[in-house]
mmCIF file of C-alpha atoms in Angstrom:
data_model
loop_
_atom_site.group_PDB
_atom_site.id
_atom_site.type_symbol
_atom_site.label_atom_id
_atom_site.label_comp_id
_atom_site.label_asym_id
_atom_site.label_seq_id
_atom_site.Cartn_x
_atom_site.Cartn_y
_atom_site.Cartn_z
ATOM 1 C CA MET A 18 0.000 0.000 0.000
ATOM 2 C CA HIS A 19 3.069 2.282 0.056
ATOM 3 C CA VAL A 20 2.128 3.757 -3.329
ATOM 4 C CA TRP A 21 -0.889 5.366 -1.613
ATOM 5 C CA GLN A 22 0.998 6.855 1.309
ATOM 6 C CA ASP A 23 1.487 10.350 -0.163
ATOM 7 C CA PHE A 24 -2.260 10.733 -0.741
ATOM 8 C CA LEU A 25 -4.044 8.646 1.903
ATOM 9 C CA GLY A 26 -1.203 8.189 4.383
ATOM 10 C CA HIS A 27 -2.126 5.868 7.233
ATOM 11 C CA GLY A 28 -5.900 6.195 6.924
ATOM 12 C CA ILE A 29 -8.428 3.365 6.759
ATOM 13 C CA PHE A 30 -8.156 2.818 2.976
ATOM 14 C CA ALA A 31 -4.370 2.511 2.842
ATOM 15 C CA THR A 32 -3.559 0.317 5.848
ATOM 16 C CA ASP A 33 -3.891 -3.300 6.946
ATOM 17 C CA GLY A 34 -3.805 -5.310 10.142
ATOM 18 C CA GLU A 35 -3.882 -3.603 13.510
ATOM 19 C CA GLU A 36 -3.496 -0.120 12.049
ATOM 20 C CA TRP A 37 -6.538 -0.643 9.826
ATOM 21 C CA ALA A 38 -8.552 -2.106 12.723
ATOM 22 C CA LYS A 39 -7.878 0.991 14.847
ATOM 23 C CA SER A 40 -9.036 3.294 12.058
ATOM 24 C CA ARG A 41 -12.232 1.289 11.581
ATOM 25 C CA GLN A 42 -12.891 1.282 15.320
ATOM 26 C CA LEU A 43 -12.530 5.062 15.291
ATOM 27 C CA LEU A 44 -15.173 5.439 12.577
ATOM 28 C CA ARG A 45 -17.670 2.759 13.597
ATOM 29 C CA PRO A 46 -19.570 4.743 16.302
ATOM 30 C CA TYR A 47 -20.449 7.475 13.812
ATOM 31 C CA PHE A 48 -22.216 5.142 11.410
ATOM 32 C CA VAL A 49 -24.460 3.356 13.881
ATOM 33 C CA GLN A 50 -28.092 3.220 12.802
ATOM 34 C CA THR A 51 -29.280 5.848 15.288
ATOM 35 C CA ARG A 52 -27.002 8.448 13.684
ATOM 36 C CA VAL A 53 -27.668 7.340 10.118
ATOM 37 C CA ARG A 54 -31.426 7.641 10.721
ATOM 38 C CA ASP A 55 -31.071 11.357 11.498
ATOM 39 C CA LEU A 56 -31.713 12.827 8.045
ATOM 40 C CA GLU A 57 -32.148 16.454 9.116
ATOM 41 C CA LEU A 58 -28.475 17.006 8.326
ATOM 42 C CA PHE A 59 -29.185 16.603 4.616
ATOM 43 C CA GLU A 60 -32.187 18.944 4.446
ATOM 44 C CA LYS A 61 -30.290 22.220 4.765
ATOM 45 C CA HIS A 62 -27.822 21.240 2.071
ATOM 46 C CA VAL A 63 -30.537 19.796 -0.198
ATOM 47 C CA GLN A 64 -32.386 23.110 -0.057
ATOM 48 C CA GLN A 65 -29.205 24.910 -1.103
ATOM 49 C CA LEU A 66 -28.790 22.394 -3.922
ATOM 50 C CA LEU A 67 -32.384 22.876 -5.106
ATOM 51 C CA HIS A 68 -31.881 26.638 -5.126
ATOM 52 C CA LEU A 69 -29.042 26.206 -7.638
ATOM 53 C CA ILE A 70 -30.984 23.964 -10.042
ATOM 54 C CA LYS A 71 -32.565 25.964 -12.852
ATOM 55 C CA GLU A 72 -36.277 25.244 -13.051
ATOM 56 C CA GLN A 73 -37.346 25.723 -16.669
ATOM 57 C CA GLY A 74 -35.381 22.985 -18.371
ATOM 58 C CA GLN A 75 -32.181 24.955 -18.888
ATOM 59 C CA GLU A 76 -29.075 22.820 -19.314
ATOM 60 C CA ILE A 77 -26.936 22.354 -16.211
ATOM 61 C CA ASP A 78 -24.222 19.924 -15.161
ATOM 62 C CA ILE A 79 -25.926 18.314 -12.169
ATOM 63 C CA SER A 80 -22.837 16.203 -11.479
ATOM 64 C CA GLU A 81 -20.792 19.281 -10.573
ATOM 65 C CA LEU A 82 -23.463 20.347 -8.081
ATOM 66 C CA PHE A 83 -23.618 16.876 -6.540
ATOM 67 C CA TYR A 84 -19.881 16.891 -5.795
ATOM 68 C CA ARG A 85 -20.207 20.241 -4.017
ATOM 69 C CA TYR A 86 -23.308 19.077 -2.149
ATOM 70 C CA THR A 87 -21.784 15.842 -0.853
ATOM 71 C CA LEU A 88 -18.644 17.675 0.280
ATOM 72 C CA ASP A 89 -20.787 20.039 2.354
ATOM 73 C CA ALA A 90 -22.804 17.201 3.871
ATOM 74 C CA ALA A 91 -19.741 15.084 4.632
ATOM 75 C CA THR A 92 -17.811 17.881 6.327
ATOM 76 C CA GLU A 93 -20.778 18.822 8.512
ATOM 77 C CA PHE A 94 -21.542 15.215 9.470
ATOM 78 C CA LEU A 95 -17.988 14.243 10.375
ATOM 79 C CA LEU A 96 -16.083 17.477 11.005
ATOM 80 C CA GLY A 97 -18.799 19.494 12.682
ATOM 81 C CA ARG A 98 -19.269 22.241 10.105
ATOM 82 C CA SER A 99 -19.857 22.498 6.384
ATOM 83 C CA VAL A 100 -17.218 24.031 4.137
ATOM 84 C CA GLY A 101 -19.968 25.753 2.149
ATOM 85 C CA SER A 102 -18.846 24.669 -1.306
ATOM 86 C CA LEU A 103 -22.380 25.022 -2.719
ATOM 87 C CA GLY A 104 -21.946 28.730 -2.104
ATOM 88 C CA ASN A 105 -18.542 28.800 -3.769
ATOM 89 C CA ALA A 106 -18.321 27.423 -7.295
ATOM 90 C CA GLU A 107 -14.584 28.183 -7.534
ATOM 91 C CA SER A 108 -13.367 25.679 -4.972
ATOM 92 C CA GLN A 109 -9.619 25.120 -5.177
ATOM 93 C CA PHE A 110 -9.970 22.086 -2.943
ATOM 94 C CA ALA A 111 -12.369 20.307 -5.294
ATOM 95 C CA GLN A 112 -10.071 20.729 -8.296
ATOM 96 C CA ALA A 113 -7.008 19.732 -6.290
ATOM 97 C CA PHE A 114 -8.795 16.664 -4.917
ATOM 98 C CA ASN A 115 -9.740 15.631 -8.466
ATOM 99 C CA ASP A 116 -6.191 16.157 -9.791
ATOM 100 C CA VAL A 117 -4.623 14.150 -6.969
ATOM 101 C CA GLN A 118 -7.025 11.234 -7.448
ATOM 102 C CA ARG A 119 -6.489 11.146 -11.195
ATOM 103 C CA ILE A 120 -2.701 11.097 -10.922
ATOM 104 C CA GLN A 121 -2.762 8.692 -7.958
ATOM 105 C CA ASN A 122 -4.759 6.285 -10.093
ATOM 106 C CA THR A 123 -2.141 6.494 -12.857
ATOM 107 C CA ARG A 124 0.726 6.071 -10.379
ATOM 108 C CA THR A 125 -0.900 2.943 -8.945
ATOM 109 C CA ARG A 126 -1.444 1.333 -12.334
ATOM 110 C CA ALA A 127 2.104 2.205 -13.389
ATOM 111 C CA GLY A 128 3.467 -0.103 -10.681
ATOM 112 C CA PRO A 129 7.273 -0.102 -10.700
ATOM 113 C CA PHE A 130 7.240 2.678 -13.330
ATOM 114 C CA GLN A 131 5.348 5.185 -11.185
ATOM 115 C CA ARG A 132 8.394 7.462 -11.038
ATOM 116 C CA LEU A 133 7.894 8.091 -14.755
ATOM 117 C CA VAL A 134 4.378 9.486 -14.228
ATOM 118 C CA PRO A 135 4.310 13.327 -14.473
ATOM 119 C CA SER A 136 3.356 14.410 -10.966
ATOM 120 C CA LYS A 137 3.688 18.195 -10.776
ATOM 121 C CA LYS A 138 -0.076 18.651 -10.379
ATOM 122 C CA PHE A 139 -0.137 15.811 -7.857
ATOM 123 C CA TRP A 140 2.235 17.547 -5.452
ATOM 124 C CA LYS A 141 0.599 20.929 -6.040
ATOM 125 C CA GLY A 142 -2.817 19.410 -5.363
ATOM 126 C CA LEU A 143 -1.615 17.820 -2.128
ATOM 127 C CA LYS A 144 -0.484 21.243 -0.889
ATOM 128 C CA VAL A 145 -3.914 22.739 -1.653
ATOM 129 C CA MET A 146 -5.631 19.832 0.104
ATOM 130 C CA ASP A 147 -3.419 20.129 3.174
ATOM 131 C CA SER A 148 -4.124 23.887 3.382
ATOM 132 C CA PHE A 149 -7.840 23.133 3.265
ATOM 133 C CA ILE A 150 -7.569 20.516 6.006
ATOM 134 C CA GLU A 151 -5.259 22.500 8.295
ATOM 135 C CA PRO A 152 -8.063 24.436 10.099
ATOM 136 C CA PHE A 153 -9.699 21.149 11.060
ATOM 137 C CA ILE A 154 -6.407 19.834 12.416
ATOM 138 C CA GLN A 155 -5.958 23.036 14.408
ATOM 139 C CA GLU A 156 -9.458 22.660 15.820
ATOM 140 C CA ALA A 157 -8.840 19.057 16.805
ATOM 141 C CA LEU A 158 -5.624 19.960 18.580
ATOM 142 C CA SER A 159 -7.056 23.040 20.283
ATOM 143 C CA TYR A 160 -8.472 20.897 23.099
ATOM 144 C CA SER A 161 -6.336 19.294 25.724
ATOM 145 C CA PRO A 162 -6.925 15.514 26.082
ATOM 146 C CA PRO A 163 -8.939 15.869 29.332
ATOM 147 C CA LYS A 164 -11.201 18.523 27.794
ATOM 148 C CA LEU A 165 -11.616 16.376 24.704
ATOM 149 C CA GLY A 166 -12.990 13.554 26.816
ATOM 150 C CA GLU A 167 -15.407 15.861 28.622
ATOM 151 C CA LYS A 168 -16.554 17.501 25.394
ATOM 152 C CA GLU A 169 -17.072 14.171 23.657
ATOM 153 C CA ALA A 170 -19.168 12.848 26.513
ATOM 154 C CA ARG A 171 -21.498 15.856 26.295
ATOM 155 C CA SER A 172 -21.606 16.330 22.538
ATOM 156 C CA THR A 173 -24.094 14.812 20.115
ATOM 157 C CA ASP A 174 -23.093 16.695 16.950
ATOM 158 C CA GLY A 175 -20.904 15.509 14.074
ATOM 159 C CA SER A 176 -17.789 17.267 15.309
ATOM 160 C CA THR A 177 -17.443 14.512 17.924
ATOM 161 C CA TRP A 178 -15.662 12.416 15.292
ATOM 162 C CA LEU A 179 -13.026 15.096 14.835
ATOM 163 C CA ARG A 180 -12.557 15.264 18.597
ATOM 164 C CA SER A 181 -12.319 11.491 18.715
ATOM 165 C CA VAL A 182 -9.518 11.601 16.171
ATOM 166 C CA ALA A 183 -7.644 14.019 18.394
ATOM 167 C CA THR A 184 -8.190 11.703 21.353
ATOM 168 C CA PHE A 185 -6.914 8.815 19.239
ATOM 169 C CA THR A 186 -3.710 10.678 18.298
ATOM 170 C CA ARG A 187 -2.003 14.043 18.668
ATOM 171 C CA ASP A 188 0.052 13.442 15.532
ATOM 172 C CA ARG A 189 -0.848 16.081 12.926
ATOM 173 C CA ARG A 190 -0.054 13.780 10.013
ATOM 174 C CA VAL A 191 -2.268 10.976 11.310
ATOM 175 C CA ILE A 192 -5.168 13.397 11.850
ATOM 176 C CA ARG A 193 -4.666 14.711 8.322
ATOM 177 C CA ASP A 194 -4.690 11.175 6.894
ATOM 178 C CA GLN A 195 -7.917 10.220 8.660
ATOM 179 C CA ILE A 196 -9.665 13.355 7.368
ATOM 180 C CA VAL A 197 -8.531 12.806 3.758
ATOM 181 C CA ASN A 198 -9.722 9.193 3.808
ATOM 182 C CA ILE A 199 -13.155 10.070 5.118
ATOM 183 C CA LEU A 200 -13.589 12.952 2.657
ATOM 184 C CA LEU A 201 -12.753 10.616 -0.225
ATOM 185 C CA ALA A 202 -15.445 8.211 0.950
ATOM 186 C CA GLY A 203 -18.009 10.846 1.919
ATOM 187 C CA ARG A 204 -17.814 13.078 -1.149
ATOM 188 C CA ASP A 205 -16.837 11.224 -4.292
ATOM 189 C CA THR A 206 -18.625 7.891 -4.008
ATOM 190 C CA THR A 207 -22.037 9.366 -3.199
ATOM 191 C CA ALA A 208 -21.737 12.196 -5.724
ATOM 192 C CA GLY A 209 -20.796 9.739 -8.453
ATOM 193 C CA THR A 210 -23.755 7.473 -7.699
ATOM 194 C CA LEU A 211 -26.212 10.398 -7.658
ATOM 195 C CA SER A 212 -24.757 11.601 -10.968
ATOM 196 C CA PHE A 213 -25.213 8.231 -12.658
ATOM 197 C CA LEU A 214 -28.697 7.822 -11.181
ATOM 198 C CA PHE A 215 -29.956 11.086 -12.664
ATOM 199 C CA LYS A 216 -28.125 10.459 -15.913
ATOM 200 C CA GLU A 217 -30.052 7.207 -16.323
ATOM 201 C CA LEU A 218 -33.328 8.781 -15.183
ATOM 202 C CA SER A 219 -32.950 11.508 -17.818
ATOM 203 C CA ALA A 220 -32.559 8.798 -20.467
ATOM 204 C CA HIS A 221 -35.540 6.782 -19.186
ATOM 205 C CA PRO A 222 -38.546 9.107 -18.728
ATOM 206 C CA LYS A 223 -40.926 6.218 -18.005
ATOM 207 C CA VAL A 224 -38.718 5.102 -15.115
ATOM 208 C CA TYR A 225 -38.615 8.678 -13.810
ATOM 209 C CA ALA A 226 -42.396 8.990 -14.004
ATOM 210 C CA LYS A 227 -42.908 5.663 -12.220
ATOM 211 C CA LEU A 228 -40.442 6.606 -9.493
ATOM 212 C CA ARG A 229 -42.067 10.001 -8.999
ATOM 213 C CA ARG A 230 -45.493 8.377 -8.678
ATOM 214 C CA GLU A 231 -44.200 6.116 -5.925
ATOM 215 C CA ILE A 232 -42.644 9.054 -4.064
ATOM 216 C CA LEU A 233 -45.788 11.198 -4.271
ATOM 217 C CA GLU A 234 -48.012 8.302 -3.224
ATOM 218 C CA ARG A 235 -45.836 7.297 -0.256
ATOM 219 C CA ILE A 236 -44.603 10.700 0.967
ATOM 220 C CA GLY A 237 -46.373 13.496 -0.883
ATOM 221 C CA LYS A 238 -45.177 16.573 -2.742
ATOM 222 C CA ARG A 239 -43.413 18.444 0.054
ATOM 223 C CA GLN A 240 -42.962 16.201 3.089
ATOM 224 C CA ALA A 241 -39.359 15.271 3.870
ATOM 225 C CA PRO A 242 -38.827 11.479 3.885
ATOM 226 C CA THR A 243 -37.867 9.584 7.012
ATOM 227 C CA TYR A 244 -35.281 6.809 7.105
ATOM 228 C CA GLU A 245 -38.080 4.242 7.360
ATOM 229 C CA GLY A 246 -39.943 5.986 4.530
ATOM 230 C CA LEU A 247 -36.966 5.606 2.206
ATOM 231 C CA LYS A 248 -36.765 1.891 2.963
ATOM 232 C CA ASP A 249 -40.499 1.564 2.334
ATOM 233 C CA MET A 250 -40.211 2.623 -1.330
ATOM 234 C CA PRO A 251 -39.189 -0.507 -3.265
ATOM 235 C CA TYR A 252 -38.932 1.161 -6.666
ATOM 236 C CA LEU A 253 -36.618 3.831 -5.266
ATOM 237 C CA GLN A 254 -34.432 1.104 -3.774
ATOM 238 C CA HIS A 255 -34.468 -0.786 -7.083
ATOM 239 C CA CYS A 256 -33.369 2.354 -8.951
ATOM 240 C CA ILE A 257 -30.469 2.865 -6.554
ATOM 241 C CA SER A 258 -29.465 -0.810 -6.672
ATOM 242 C CA GLU A 259 -29.573 -0.806 -10.477
ATOM 243 C CA THR A 260 -27.378 2.304 -10.589
ATOM 244 C CA LEU A 261 -24.837 0.667 -8.274
ATOM 245 C CA ARG A 262 -24.962 -2.513 -10.352
ATOM 246 C CA LEU A 263 -23.988 -0.662 -13.526
ATOM 247 C CA TYR A 264 -21.750 1.902 -11.843
ATOM 248 C CA PRO A 265 -20.203 0.618 -8.591
ATOM 249 C CA ALA A 266 -18.467 3.540 -6.920
ATOM 250 C CA VAL A 267 -15.076 1.801 -6.717
ATOM 251 C CA PRO A 268 -14.646 0.069 -10.098
ATOM 252 C CA PHE A 269 -11.293 -1.567 -9.329
ATOM 253 C CA ASN A 270 -9.726 -2.714 -6.088
ATOM 254 C CA ILE A 271 -6.732 -4.613 -4.750
ATOM 255 C CA ARG A 272 -6.327 -7.170 -1.989
ATOM 256 C CA ARG A 273 -3.058 -8.615 -0.685
ATOM 257 C CA ALA A 274 -2.723 -12.289 0.227
ATOM 258 C CA LEU A 275 -1.932 -12.801 3.922
ATOM 259 C CA LYS A 276 -0.718 -16.358 3.273
ATOM 260 C CA ASP A 277 -0.050 -18.806 0.460
ATOM 261 C CA THR A 278 -3.398 -19.805 -1.028
ATOM 262 C CA THR A 279 -5.229 -20.533 -4.274
ATOM 263 C CA LEU A 280 -8.043 -19.056 -6.316
ATOM 264 C CA PRO A 281 -10.545 -21.625 -7.626
ATOM 265 C CA ARG A 282 -10.160 -20.681 -11.307
ATOM 266 C CA GLY A 283 -7.612 -19.038 -13.547
ATOM 267 C CA GLY A 284 -4.988 -21.763 -13.866
ATOM 268 C CA GLY A 285 -4.354 -24.457 -16.427
ATOM 269 C CA THR A 286 -4.557 -24.240 -20.202
ATOM 270 C CA ASP A 287 -8.307 -23.640 -20.096
ATOM 271 C CA GLY A 288 -8.259 -21.194 -17.179
ATOM 272 C CA LEU A 289 -10.627 -23.367 -15.181
ATOM 273 C CA SER A 290 -8.114 -24.928 -12.790
ATOM 274 C CA PRO A 291 -6.996 -23.434 -9.457
ATOM 275 C CA VAL A 292 -4.225 -20.863 -9.612
ATOM 276 C CA GLY A 293 -1.588 -20.433 -6.917
ATOM 277 C CA ILE A 294 -1.324 -17.182 -4.962
ATOM 278 C CA MET A 295 1.749 -16.530 -2.852
ATOM 279 C CA LYS A 296 1.810 -14.617 0.422
ATOM 280 C CA ASP A 297 2.030 -10.833 -0.191
ATOM 281 C CA ASP A 298 0.831 -11.136 -3.797
ATOM 282 C CA ASP A 299 -1.423 -8.230 -4.769
ATOM 283 C CA ILE A 300 -4.631 -9.331 -6.505
ATOM 284 C CA GLY A 301 -6.570 -6.814 -8.559
ATOM 285 C CA TYR A 302 -10.287 -7.282 -9.186
ATOM 286 C CA SER A 303 -13.113 -5.251 -10.673
ATOM 287 C CA PRO A 304 -16.572 -5.043 -9.088
ATOM 288 C CA ARG A 305 -17.797 -3.371 -12.269
ATOM 289 C CA LEU A 306 -16.668 -6.169 -14.563
ATOM 290 C CA LEU A 307 -18.138 -8.662 -12.108
ATOM 291 C CA HIS A 308 -21.498 -6.878 -12.185
ATOM 292 C CA LEU A 309 -21.468 -6.838 -16.004
ATOM 293 C CA ASN A 310 -20.658 -10.517 -16.395
ATOM 294 C CA ALA A 311 -23.610 -11.921 -18.337
ATOM 295 C CA ALA A 312 -22.947 -15.422 -16.956
ATOM 296 C CA MET A 313 -24.317 -14.274 -13.585
ATOM 297 C CA TYR A 314 -27.740 -13.449 -14.990
ATOM 298 C CA PRO A 315 -30.670 -15.480 -16.314
ATOM 299 C CA ALA A 316 -31.166 -15.694 -20.064
ATOM 300 C CA VAL A 317 -32.561 -12.512 -21.588
ATOM 301 C CA SER A 318 -36.354 -12.445 -21.388
ATOM 302 C CA ALA A 319 -39.210 -10.080 -20.636
ATOM 303 C CA SER A 320 -38.364 -10.211 -16.923
ATOM 304 C CA SER A 321 -34.588 -10.366 -17.408
ATOM 305 C CA PRO A 322 -33.334 -7.547 -19.650
ATOM 306 C CA PRO A 323 -29.814 -7.473 -21.140
ATOM 307 C CA VAL A 324 -27.057 -7.001 -18.586
ATOM 308 C CA LEU A 325 -26.003 -3.575 -19.931
ATOM 309 C CA GLU A 326 -29.541 -2.187 -19.848
ATOM 310 C CA PHE A 327 -30.670 0.096 -17.021
ATOM 311 C CA SER A 328 -33.786 -1.625 -15.707
ATOM 312 C CA PRO A 329 -34.841 -1.237 -12.050
ATOM 313 C CA GLU A 330 -37.555 -3.819 -12.732
ATOM 314 C CA ARG A 331 -34.941 -6.603 -12.922
ATOM 315 C CA TRP A 332 -34.688 -6.415 -9.123
ATOM 316 C CA GLU A 333 -38.299 -7.572 -8.816
ATOM 317 C CA THR A 334 -37.283 -11.074 -9.957
ATOM 318 C CA TRP A 335 -33.473 -11.231 -9.693
ATOM 319 C CA THR A 336 -31.579 -11.644 -6.431
ATOM 320 C CA PRO A 337 -27.793 -11.830 -6.762
ATOM 321 C CA LYS A 338 -25.958 -14.611 -5.006
ATOM 322 C CA PRO A 339 -23.319 -13.752 -2.373
ATOM 323 C CA TRP A 340 -20.326 -11.959 -3.878
ATOM 324 C CA GLN A 341 -22.082 -11.388 -7.214
ATOM 325 C CA TYR A 342 -23.113 -7.846 -6.270
ATOM 326 C CA ILE A 343 -20.499 -5.938 -4.261
ATOM 327 C CA PRO A 344 -20.911 -2.155 -4.708
ATOM 328 C CA PHE A 345 -19.784 -1.777 -1.084
ATOM 329 C CA ASN A 346 -17.360 -4.704 -1.197
ATOM 330 C CA GLY A 347 -17.784 -7.431 1.433
ATOM 331 C CA GLY A 348 -16.196 -9.352 4.253
ATOM 332 C CA PRO A 349 -14.302 -7.606 7.065
ATOM 333 C CA ARG A 350 -13.605 -4.582 4.855
ATOM 334 C CA ILE A 351 -17.202 -3.998 3.762
ATOM 335 C CA CYS A 352 -17.919 -0.280 3.551
ATOM 336 C CA ILE A 353 -18.626 1.010 7.043
ATOM 337 C CA GLY A 354 -20.630 3.946 5.672
ATOM 338 C CA GLN A 355 -22.927 1.889 3.449
ATOM 339 C CA GLN A 356 -26.191 2.795 5.175
ATOM 340 C CA PHE A 357 -25.216 6.463 5.462
ATOM 341 C CA ALA A 358 -24.464 6.597 1.725
ATOM 342 C CA LEU A 359 -27.722 4.869 0.762
ATOM 343 C CA ALA A 360 -29.692 7.195 3.033
ATOM 344 C CA GLU A 361 -28.037 10.281 1.530
ATOM 345 C CA ILE A 362 -28.591 9.077 -2.045
ATOM 346 C CA GLY A 363 -32.231 8.184 -1.372
ATOM 347 C CA TYR A 364 -33.034 11.364 0.543
ATOM 348 C CA THR A 365 -31.433 13.616 -2.063
ATOM 349 C CA ALA A 366 -33.150 11.863 -4.961
ATOM 350 C CA VAL A 367 -36.570 12.074 -3.288
ATOM 351 C CA ARG A 368 -36.309 15.796 -2.545
ATOM 352 C CA ILE A 369 -35.265 16.580 -6.124
ATOM 353 C CA ILE A 370 -37.907 14.378 -7.720
ATOM 354 C CA GLN A 371 -40.649 15.832 -5.508
ATOM 355 C CA ARG A 372 -39.938 19.267 -6.981
ATOM 356 C CA PHE A 373 -39.343 18.412 -10.643
ATOM 357 C CA ASP A 374 -41.817 16.427 -12.700
ATOM 358 C CA ARG A 375 -39.723 16.074 -15.840
ATOM 359 C CA LEU A 376 -36.091 15.871 -16.936
ATOM 360 C CA GLU A 377 -34.544 16.888 -20.230
ATOM 361 C CA LYS A 378 -31.581 14.901 -21.552
ATOM 362 C CA TYR A 379 -28.893 17.141 -23.045
ATOM 363 C CA TRP A 380 -26.045 14.640 -23.118
ATOM 364 C CA GLY A 381 -25.388 12.556 -26.219
ATOM 365 C CA ILE A 382 -23.593 9.368 -27.155
ATOM 366 C CA GLU A 383 -20.272 11.212 -27.057
ATOM 367 C CA ASP A 384 -20.905 11.929 -23.364
ATOM 368 C CA ASP A 385 -21.921 8.366 -22.490
ATOM 369 C CA ILE A 386 -18.492 7.424 -21.158
ATOM 370 C CA VAL A 387 -17.207 6.888 -17.660
ATOM 371 C CA LYS A 388 -14.011 7.980 -15.948
ATOM 372 C CA SER A 389 -12.589 5.002 -14.111
ATOM 373 C CA GLU A 390 -10.129 6.336 -11.560
ATOM 374 C CA ILE A 391 -10.184 5.666 -7.822
ATOM 375 C CA VAL A 392 -13.926 6.368 -7.910
ATOM 376 C CA LEU A 393 -16.140 5.919 -10.971
ATOM 377 C CA SER A 394 -17.619 9.131 -12.355
ATOM 378 C CA PRO A 395 -19.204 10.464 -15.590
ATOM 379 C CA ALA A 396 -16.295 11.575 -17.790
ATOM 380 C CA ASN A 397 -18.089 14.623 -19.191
ATOM 381 C CA GLY A 398 -20.448 15.450 -16.360
ATOM 382 C CA VAL A 399 -24.224 14.983 -16.564
ATOM 383 C CA LYS A 400 -25.890 17.682 -18.655
ATOM 384 C CA ILE A 401 -29.634 17.644 -18.089
ATOM 385 C CA GLY A 402 -32.517 20.043 -17.559
ATOM 386 C CA PHE A 403 -35.121 20.089 -14.792
ATOM 387 C CA TYR A 404 -38.748 21.203 -15.146
ATOM 388 C CA ARG A 405 -40.377 22.272 -11.906
ATOM 389 C CA ALA A 406 -43.828 20.860 -11.233
ATOM 390 C CA ALA A 407 -46.517 23.533 -11.213
ATOM 391 C CA ASP A 408 -47.801 22.486 -7.792
ATOM 392 C CA SER A 409 -44.451 21.857 -6.079
#
């Protein structure tokens, strides 16, 4: 994992063993169901997002707004206050974060040749990121350890996580690493999924109309959804699941063998025999390619559309077997923020769809490409228009 150290340091995504376990233990209390169920956090930021969406079908890049929105929600939930990026379109941090991820992805794939990858923007972006994060580090270190314990015991807001980090360590670099890791998870994955969801909805007006009917029937035109209400809308859940099937947030991943072992297939002249894996071998795999493997699905029929087709209805009859559908990975390293992400995606989608009764698709075939870096995202944004319902 050393190739990730400059970007993610010793955070949860770049460590193993005891160090990883400590990072996960630090995060776990802030994703318990009682906290995830509190959706009021999203409402303020959703209202700011809605204010920025043009209402008469004018073309906008909704993807760009989603990345600003999720950054605001993530910083308030975990760091105690929003950075207000929805109010500032010229965010140096956002561009720097994107540059660093893009070059980090190239460095990782380059393997032993990573030194040949042009990295001027990478180092410049890291400096911008660290300047952005510095105030949060200062805040975390502004309390003495005894006061931190007292404050944490009394506090119920999101800044408790930041205080917990400072209780966990007084090392500035470790605090920085934990913040970068959680911002990567809290901003990019959710924003990418929301972007792909609305891209597909703009291309499938019948799906959008059906989803809006369900929302209006279950919740109404203006009422904010509850956590239970989101779970009680099967078509909404199918739309989200179908988006994650086609566009899992992390399209490629790596795992390192802890001991000599084998994989059941991949060896022999036909590729069907076991293949040996040595201790410390790095194994790359792709959740996206797994999800798009036609062999996992029933034969194409009226109830089983082609694997590449966006069809929420497939989830009415198809249930993937274990390890066939892994948008949040699985096993000990399953995404700890899974329920938080699903709640944020569902809540945001409902509030937007309540207000707008029709979408206009402005993107064409030349825009129907994805950018597969650390996190999957639309390569050219998502250019669509929104028409506000007359009675919303």
